[in-house]
Coordinates of C-alpha atoms in Angstrom, one line a residue:
M713 CA 50.5 126.7 121.8
A714 CA 47.2 127.9 123.6
S715 CA 44.5 129.2 121.6
T716 CA 41.6 131.3 122.2
M717 CA 38.1 131.4 120.5
L718 CA 37.0 134.9 119.3
N719 CA 33.3 134.5 118.1
M720 CA 32.2 136.8 115.1
T721 CA 29.0 136.3 113.3
F722 CA 28.1 137.7 109.9
L723 CA 24.7 138.1 108.3
L724 CA 24.8 138.3 104.4
F725 CA 21.3 138.5 102.8
T726 CA 19.9 137.6 99.5
S727 CA 17.8 140.1 97.7
Q728 CA 14.8 138.5 99.2
A729 CA 16.3 139.2 102.9
C730 CA 14.7 141.8 105.2
C731 CA 16.8 144.7 105.5
Q732 CA 15.3 145.8 108.7
S733 CA 16.5 142.6 110.7
L734 CA 20.0 143.3 109.5
R735 CA 22.5 142.2 112.2
F736 CA 26.0 140.8 112.1
T737 CA 29.1 140.6 114.2
C738 CA 32.2 138.7 113.4
F739 CA 33.9 135.5 112.6
L740 CA 35.6 132.7 114.3
L741 CA 39.1 133.6 115.1
S742 CA 41.8 131.3 116.1
S743 CA 45.7 131.1 116.0
F744 CA 48.0 128.6 114.5
S745 CA 51.8 128.2 114.1
F746 CA 53.9 129.2 111.2
S747 CA 56.1 127.2 109.2
V748 CA 58.1 129.8 107.1
Q749 CA 61.1 131.9 108.5
A750 CA 60.8 135.6 107.6
K751 CA 63.8 137.1 106.1
S752 CA 66.3 138.9 108.6
K753 CA 65.8 142.7 108.0
K754 CA 65.6 145.6 110.7
T755 CA 62.2 145.8 112.4
L756 CA 60.2 148.7 112.4
A757 CA 59.4 148.7 116.2
R758 CA 59.9 152.0 117.9
P759 CA 61.2 152.5 121.5
G760 CA 58.3 153.8 123.5
M761 CA 55.6 152.8 121.4
K762 CA 53.2 149.9 121.6
N763 CA 53.4 147.1 119.1
I764 CA 50.1 146.5 117.8
V765 CA 49.5 143.1 116.1
L766 CA 47.0 141.4 113.7
V767 CA 46.1 138.3 115.6
E768 CA 43.7 136.8 113.0
G769 CA 41.7 138.0 110.0
V770 CA 38.6 136.1 108.6
R771 CA 36.1 136.7 106.0
T772 CA 33.0 135.4 104.4
P773 CA 33.1 134.1 100.9
F774 CA 32.9 136.9 98.8
L775 CA 29.5 136.6 96.7
M776 CA 28.4 138.1 93.4
S777 CA 25.3 140.3 94.5
G778 CA 22.2 138.7 93.8
T779 CA 23.7 135.2 94.4
T780 CA 23.8 133.5 97.7
G781 CA 23.4 134.8 101.3
L782 CA 25.2 133.7 104.6
L783 CA 24.5 133.1 108.2
H784 CA 26.8 131.9 110.7
K785 CA 26.7 132.0 114.4
T786 CA 29.1 130.8 117.2
D787 CA 29.6 131.2 121.1
L788 CA 31.6 134.2 122.4
P789 CA 33.2 135.0 125.9
R790 CA 31.3 138.4 126.6
D791 CA 34.6 140.0 127.7
A792 CA 36.9 138.9 124.9
V793 CA 37.3 142.4 123.3
D794 CA 37.3 146.1 124.6
Y795 CA 35.9 147.6 121.5
I796 CA 34.2 146.9 118.0
I797 CA 34.6 149.0 114.9
Y798 CA 33.0 148.4 111.5
G799 CA 33.0 150.0 108.1
T800 CA 30.2 150.0 105.7
V801 CA 29.3 152.3 102.8
I802 CA 25.7 151.8 101.7
Q803 CA 23.9 152.1 105.0
E804 CA 20.5 151.1 106.2
V805 CA 18.9 153.9 108.1
K806 CA 17.6 151.6 110.9
T807 CA 21.1 150.0 111.7
S808 CA 23.1 153.0 110.9
N809 CA 25.6 152.2 113.7
I810 CA 25.6 148.5 112.4
A811 CA 28.7 147.8 114.5
R812 CA 26.7 148.4 117.6
E813 CA 23.4 146.5 116.6
A814 CA 25.5 143.7 115.1
A815 CA 27.2 143.2 118.4
L816 CA 24.3 143.1 120.4
G817 CA 22.5 140.8 118.0
A818 CA 25.3 138.5 118.0
G819 CA 25.3 138.4 121.7
F820 CA 28.3 140.4 122.7
S821 CA 28.2 142.1 126.1
D822 CA 26.3 145.4 126.0
K823 CA 29.3 147.0 127.9
I824 CA 31.4 146.8 124.8
P825 CA 31.4 150.0 122.9
A826 CA 31.1 149.7 119.2
H827 CA 31.0 152.6 116.5
T828 CA 30.6 152.6 112.7
V829 CA 32.8 154.2 110.1
T830 CA 32.4 154.9 106.5
M831 CA 35.0 156.1 104.0
A832 CA 33.9 154.5 100.7
C833 CA 36.2 151.7 99.7
I834 CA 38.6 152.1 102.5
S835 CA 36.1 152.0 105.3
S836 CA 37.4 148.9 106.9
N837 CA 40.8 150.3 106.5
Q838 CA 39.6 153.0 108.6
A839 CA 38.1 150.7 111.1
M840 CA 41.5 149.0 111.5
T841 CA 43.5 152.2 111.9
S842 CA 41.0 153.5 114.3
A843 CA 41.4 150.5 116.4
A844 CA 45.2 151.0 116.1
G845 CA 44.8 154.4 117.4
L846 CA 42.6 153.2 120.4
I847 CA 45.2 150.6 121.4
A848 CA 48.2 153.0 120.8
A849 CA 46.7 155.7 123.2
G850 CA 46.3 153.0 125.8
Q851 CA 42.4 153.0 125.8
C852 CA 42.2 149.2 124.6
D853 CA 44.1 146.2 124.5
A854 CA 41.9 144.3 122.0
V855 CA 39.6 145.5 119.2
V856 CA 37.5 143.7 116.6
A857 CA 37.6 145.8 113.5
G858 CA 36.1 144.8 110.1
G859 CA 33.4 145.9 107.3
V860 CA 30.5 144.6 105.6
E861 CA 28.6 145.2 102.4
F862 CA 25.3 144.0 101.1
M863 CA 24.8 144.9 97.5
S864 CA 21.9 142.4 97.2
D865 CA 20.0 144.2 99.6
V866 CA 20.6 147.9 99.4
P867 CA 18.0 150.5 100.8
I868 CA 16.0 152.3 98.1
R869 CA 14.3 155.6 98.8
H870 CA 11.2 157.3 97.6
S871 CA 11.4 160.3 95.6
R872 CA 12.1 163.7 97.4
K873 CA 8.5 164.9 96.6
M874 CA 7.0 161.7 97.8
R875 CA 9.1 161.7 101.1
K876 CA 7.8 165.3 101.6
T877 CA 4.3 164.2 101.1
M878 CA 4.5 161.2 103.4
L879 CA 6.0 163.3 106.1
S880 CA 3.2 165.8 105.7
L881 CA 0.7 163.1 105.8
N882 CA 2.0 162.0 109.3
K883 CA 1.4 165.5 110.5
A884 CA -1.8 166.0 109.2
K885 CA -4.6 166.4 111.8
T886 CA -7.6 166.0 109.8
L887 CA -9.2 163.8 107.1
G888 CA -9.7 166.6 104.9
Q889 CA -5.9 167.3 105.1
R890 CA -4.9 163.8 104.6
L891 CA -7.4 163.5 101.5
S892 CA -5.9 166.6 100.1
L893 CA -2.3 165.3 100.3
I894 CA -3.2 162.0 98.8
G895 CA -4.9 163.8 96.1
S896 CA -1.6 165.6 95.3
I897 CA 0.4 162.5 94.5
R898 CA 1.4 162.1 91.0
M899 CA 2.7 158.9 89.2
A900 CA 6.1 160.5 88.9
H901 CA 6.2 160.8 92.8
L902 CA 6.5 157.0 92.8
A903 CA 9.7 156.7 91.0
P904 CA 12.1 155.2 93.3
E905 CA 15.6 156.6 93.9
L906 CA 18.2 153.9 93.3
P907 CA 21.5 154.1 94.9
A908 CA 24.4 154.7 92.5
V909 CA 28.2 154.1 92.6
A910 CA 28.6 158.1 91.7
E911 CA 30.4 160.9 92.8
F912 CA 28.3 163.4 94.6
S913 CA 30.7 166.3 93.8
T914 CA 31.0 165.5 90.2
A915 CA 27.8 163.4 89.5
E916 CA 30.0 160.9 87.6
T917 CA 30.1 157.2 88.0
M918 CA 33.4 155.7 89.1
G919 CA 33.4 153.5 86.0
H920 CA 33.3 156.6 83.9
S921 CA 36.1 158.1 86.0
A922 CA 38.2 154.9 85.4
D923 CA 37.7 155.2 81.7
R924 CA 38.8 158.6 81.5
L925 CA 41.7 158.0 83.7
A926 CA 42.9 154.7 81.5
A927 CA 42.7 157.0 78.5
A928 CA 44.7 159.9 80.2
F929 CA 47.5 157.3 80.9
G930 CA 47.2 155.4 77.5
V931 CA 46.0 152.5 79.0
S932 CA 44.9 150.3 76.0
R933 CA 41.8 147.8 76.2
V934 CA 44.0 144.9 75.8
E935 CA 46.3 145.8 78.8
Q936 CA 43.1 146.1 80.9
D937 CA 41.9 142.8 79.8
E938 CA 45.3 141.1 80.3
F939 CA 45.5 142.5 84.0
A940 CA 41.9 141.2 84.5
L941 CA 42.8 137.9 83.5
R942 CA 46.0 137.7 85.4
S943 CA 43.7 138.4 88.5
H944 CA 41.1 135.7 87.7
T945 CA 43.9 133.3 86.9
L946 CA 46.0 133.8 89.9
A947 CA 42.7 133.8 92.1
K948 CA 41.6 130.6 90.9
K949 CA 45.1 129.2 91.3
A950 CA 45.1 130.3 95.2
Q951 CA 41.6 129.1 95.6
D952 CA 42.6 125.6 94.1
A953 CA 45.6 125.4 96.3
G954 CA 43.6 126.3 99.5
L955 CA 45.9 129.7 100.1
L956 CA 42.5 131.7 100.5
Q957 CA 42.6 130.6 104.2
D958 CA 40.9 133.4 105.8
I959 CA 37.4 132.2 104.4
V960 CA 34.9 130.8 107.0
S961 CA 32.5 128.4 105.5
F962 CA 28.7 129.0 106.3
N963 CA 25.9 126.6 106.2
V964 CA 23.1 128.8 104.8
P965 CA 19.6 127.8 106.0
G966 CA 17.8 126.0 103.2
R967 CA 20.9 126.0 101.0
D968 CA 24.1 124.4 100.5
I969 CA 27.2 125.2 102.6
V970 CA 28.9 128.1 101.0
S971 CA 32.6 127.8 101.5
K972 CA 34.5 130.0 98.6
D973 CA 34.2 133.0 96.5
N974 CA 31.9 132.6 93.7
G975 CA 33.2 135.5 91.3
I976 CA 36.5 133.8 90.2
R977 CA 35.9 133.2 86.4
P978 CA 39.1 132.7 84.3
T979 CA 38.1 133.0 80.7
S980 CA 40.1 134.0 77.5
M981 CA 41.3 137.3 75.9
E982 CA 39.0 136.4 73.2
Q983 CA 35.9 136.3 75.3
M984 CA 36.7 139.3 77.1
G985 CA 37.2 141.0 73.8
K986 CA 33.7 140.4 72.7
L987 CA 32.2 142.6 75.6
K988 CA 31.2 146.2 74.8
A989 CA 32.1 149.5 76.8
A990 CA 30.3 149.6 80.1
F991 CA 30.4 153.2 80.7
V992 CA 31.9 155.4 78.2
K993 CA 30.1 154.2 75.0
P994 CA 30.7 153.1 72.5
H995 CA 34.4 153.7 72.6
G996 CA 35.2 153.2 76.2
T997 CA 37.8 150.5 77.2
V998 CA 36.4 149.7 80.9
T999 CA 33.9 146.6 80.5
A1000 CA 32.2 144.2 83.0
A1001 CA 35.2 141.8 82.5
N1002 CA 37.9 144.4 83.4
S1003 CA 36.0 146.0 86.3
S1004 CA 35.3 144.8 89.9
F1005 CA 31.6 143.4 90.4
L1006 CA 28.9 144.3 92.8
T1007 CA 29.5 141.7 95.9
D1008 CA 28.3 140.7 99.2
G1009 CA 30.9 140.0 101.8
A1010 CA 32.2 140.7 105.3
S1011 CA 35.3 140.6 107.1
A1012 CA 37.0 141.0 110.5
V1013 CA 40.1 141.1 112.1
L1014 CA 41.4 140.8 115.7
I1015 CA 43.9 143.6 116.6
M1016 CA 45.7 143.7 120.0
S1017 CA 48.4 145.1 121.7
E1018 CA 51.5 142.5 121.5
E1019 CA 51.7 142.3 125.1
K1020 CA 48.1 141.3 125.5
A1021 CA 48.2 139.0 122.7
V1022 CA 51.1 137.0 123.9
A1023 CA 49.5 136.9 127.5
M1024 CA 46.1 135.3 126.0
G1025 CA 48.3 132.8 124.3
F1026 CA 48.0 134.1 120.8
K1027 CA 50.7 133.7 118.1
P1028 CA 50.2 137.0 116.2
K1029 CA 50.3 136.8 112.4
A1030 CA 51.9 140.3 111.8
Y1031 CA 52.5 143.9 113.2
L1032 CA 50.6 146.8 111.9
R1033 CA 53.0 149.4 111.3
D1034 CA 52.9 153.0 109.5
F1035 CA 49.9 154.1 107.7
V1036 CA 48.7 157.1 105.7
Y1037 CA 45.7 158.5 104.3
V1038 CA 45.6 160.8 101.3
S1039 CA 43.2 163.0 99.3
Q1040 CA 43.3 164.6 95.8
D1041 CA 41.0 165.9 93.2
P1042 CA 37.9 163.8 92.8
K1043 CA 37.3 164.5 89.1
D1044 CA 40.4 163.8 87.2
Q1045 CA 42.5 161.9 90.0
L1046 CA 39.6 160.0 91.6
L1047 CA 41.3 156.8 91.6
L1048 CA 45.0 157.5 92.1
G1049 CA 45.1 157.0 95.8
P1050 CA 48.0 154.1 95.8
T1051 CA 50.1 156.5 93.7
Y1052 CA 49.9 159.3 96.4
S1053 CA 49.9 156.9 99.5
T1054 CA 52.7 154.5 98.7
P1055 CA 55.7 157.0 98.7
K1056 CA 54.2 158.7 101.9
V1057 CA 53.9 155.6 103.9
L1058 CA 57.2 154.1 102.8
E1059 CA 58.8 157.6 103.9
R1060 CA 57.3 157.4 107.2
A1061 CA 58.5 153.8 107.5
G1062 CA 62.0 154.7 106.5
L1063 CA 61.7 151.9 103.7
S1064 CA 62.0 151.8 99.9
L1065 CA 60.0 150.0 97.3
N1066 CA 62.8 147.4 97.2
D1067 CA 62.3 146.5 100.9
I1068 CA 58.6 145.4 100.4
D1069 CA 58.1 141.7 99.8
V1070 CA 54.6 141.7 99.3
F1071 CA 52.3 144.2 97.4
E1072 CA 48.5 143.8 97.9
F1073 CA 46.7 146.8 95.9
H1074 CA 42.8 147.2 95.6
E1075 CA 41.7 146.4 92.3
A1076 CA 38.7 148.6 91.5
F1077 CA 39.2 148.5 87.8
A1078 CA 41.9 147.0 85.6
G1079 CA 42.4 150.5 84.1
Q1080 CA 42.7 151.9 87.6
I1081 CA 45.4 149.6 88.5
M1082 CA 47.3 150.2 85.3
A1083 CA 46.9 154.0 85.5
N1084 CA 48.3 154.0 88.9
L1085 CA 51.3 151.8 87.8
K1086 CA 51.9 154.0 84.9
A1087 CA 51.8 157.3 87.1
M1088 CA 54.2 155.9 89.6
D1089 CA 56.5 155.0 86.8
S1090 CA 56.3 158.6 85.5
D1091 CA 59.0 161.3 86.2
W1092 CA 56.7 163.7 84.7
F1093 CA 53.7 163.0 86.9
G1094 CA 55.8 162.7 90.1
Q1095 CA 57.3 166.1 89.2
T1096 CA 54.2 167.9 88.2
Y1097 CA 51.6 166.6 90.6
M1098 CA 53.5 165.1 93.5
G1099 CA 56.3 167.5 94.0
R1100 CA 59.0 164.8 93.7
K1101 CA 62.5 165.2 92.0
S1102 CA 61.6 161.6 90.3
K1103 CA 59.0 159.0 89.8
V1104 CA 57.8 156.7 92.6
G1105 CA 58.6 153.6 91.1
T1106 CA 56.3 150.6 90.4
P1107 CA 55.9 147.3 92.5
P1108 CA 57.5 144.3 90.6
M1109 CA 54.6 142.1 89.2
E1110 CA 56.2 139.1 90.8
K1111 CA 55.2 140.6 94.2
F1112 CA 51.8 142.1 93.1
N1113 CA 48.4 140.7 94.1
L1114 CA 49.7 137.1 93.7
W1115 CA 46.5 135.6 95.0
G1116 CA 44.1 137.7 92.9
G1117 CA 42.4 140.8 93.8
S1118 CA 39.1 142.8 93.9
L1119 CA 38.5 142.1 90.1
S1120 CA 38.3 138.5 90.8
L1121 CA 37.8 137.9 94.6
G1122 CA 35.1 140.7 94.6
H1123 CA 34.6 143.9 96.3
P1124 CA 32.1 144.6 99.1
F1125 CA 33.1 148.2 99.5
G1126 CA 33.2 148.0 103.4
A1127 CA 35.0 145.0 103.7
T1128 CA 37.9 144.9 101.1
G1129 CA 40.4 146.6 103.6
C1130 CA 40.6 143.9 106.0
R1131 CA 41.0 141.3 103.1
L1132 CA 43.9 143.1 101.8
V1133 CA 45.7 143.2 105.1
T1134 CA 44.8 139.7 106.1
T1135 CA 46.1 138.5 102.7
V1136 CA 49.5 140.5 103.2
A1137 CA 49.9 138.7 106.7
H1138 CA 49.2 135.3 105.2
R1139 CA 51.5 135.8 102.0
L1140 CA 54.3 136.9 104.1
Q1141 CA 54.0 133.6 106.2
K1142 CA 53.9 131.6 102.8
E1143 CA 56.6 133.4 101.0
G1144 CA 59.0 134.2 103.9
G1145 CA 59.0 137.9 103.5
Q1146 CA 59.2 140.6 106.2
Y1147 CA 57.3 143.6 104.9
G1148 CA 54.1 144.0 103.1
L1149 CA 52.4 147.2 101.6
V1150 CA 48.5 147.7 101.2
A1151 CA 47.2 150.4 99.1
A1152 CA 44.0 151.2 98.0
C1153 CA 41.7 154.1 96.2
A1154 CA 38.3 155.4 97.3
A1155 CA 35.4 157.4 96.0
G1156 CA 35.8 161.2 96.9
G1157 CA 39.5 160.9 95.4
Q1158 CA 40.8 159.6 98.8
G1159 CA 43.4 156.7 99.4
H1160 CA 45.0 154.8 102.1
A1161 CA 48.4 152.8 102.4
M1162 CA 49.8 150.6 105.3
V1163 CA 52.9 148.8 105.9
I1164 CA 52.7 145.3 107.5
E1165 CA 55.7 143.4 109.1
A1166 CA 55.9 139.7 109.5
Y1167 CA 55.7 138.6 113.2
P1168 CA 58.8 136.8 114.2
Q1169 CA 58.6 133.0 113.9

């Protein structure tokens, strides 16, 4: 089978890196043959609509912020793609359209348009569905979509008063005006404004929301620690078995080759139980051990029309089928995106929970996952808040996040969506399933779900 190289470069920085020089593109993508036959079920292909396929998905190792950085460059045919879309959350002002700056910095043709999207933790989900929309509309045949986050090198602002003074200094026309402005500066003006994982509308940190949500659904500390331990244990098992095949190793200048996620740390319930509450103190149940950690990482997928992919000699991994976005109350239901999006996407696809072979839900917090599962299993919640006659139903755990999740692999905000979709495609291949479902929550009370179908083998 013919294969084609699509070059993508990622630049991940340590805390010493220069934010101003931030540019990145994408990974090395290549196709390979499958070895497992999918189950025989109806296909979700629709007459008159283009089939949109995931050709390949790759990512850097996901790294705990403040640890290791990455740099990788390869060659790329200038006409390989029609469009580039990237998602990110904490943006650097000088590279606000990071997709375009990265594409140019990596040697992509300057004729390839690129834009950046942001939708909190589902930013790369939005990048992928935007790519699918361009292909479905006939605007493009091949789009690179992805996401990136550098929590080790976030932009830190001066205080508002200091910014105002500095802008006034820039406009000052005389020495006297400048000296007067400099003399007005006080020590309080020098205090920096650090970015916070908090809701603008509620001023509440996401961890605090997760703690309240867990309490509302009666999710105990033990349940959260057990789920977190499950995530780390499964991730370690998948890592050791070589199942995390979307990772591309990088030779970091002046450092060793980085080839695996470094946040996977199975421990014991006893050790986890010793940690104190991280947000709601002293009696909260969300801790550092049952929360996703700040992470550096980047991901990319090559999305194409099936016709174009086959013509270029690719063997796609999966079809990208139906998807939905949802939104609800950002205070009391901030992290319930999967509960609302899952039944909607299944309805659009004409499927039931029993039809899904692979589930991949974003694990922001163990308490968030457990609260969603309890909400999905509640007739009262379905009737009261979702207008349903009965509960949504819960994914069987023997199909759920079997290679670990964000709690263990890490969660670079803008990059997680592509990891979820690529993992579904790889699990469908490995396990012989036909349908997979991705679901995720996001800041602002938003959420996303998508149905992925295995490509015929």
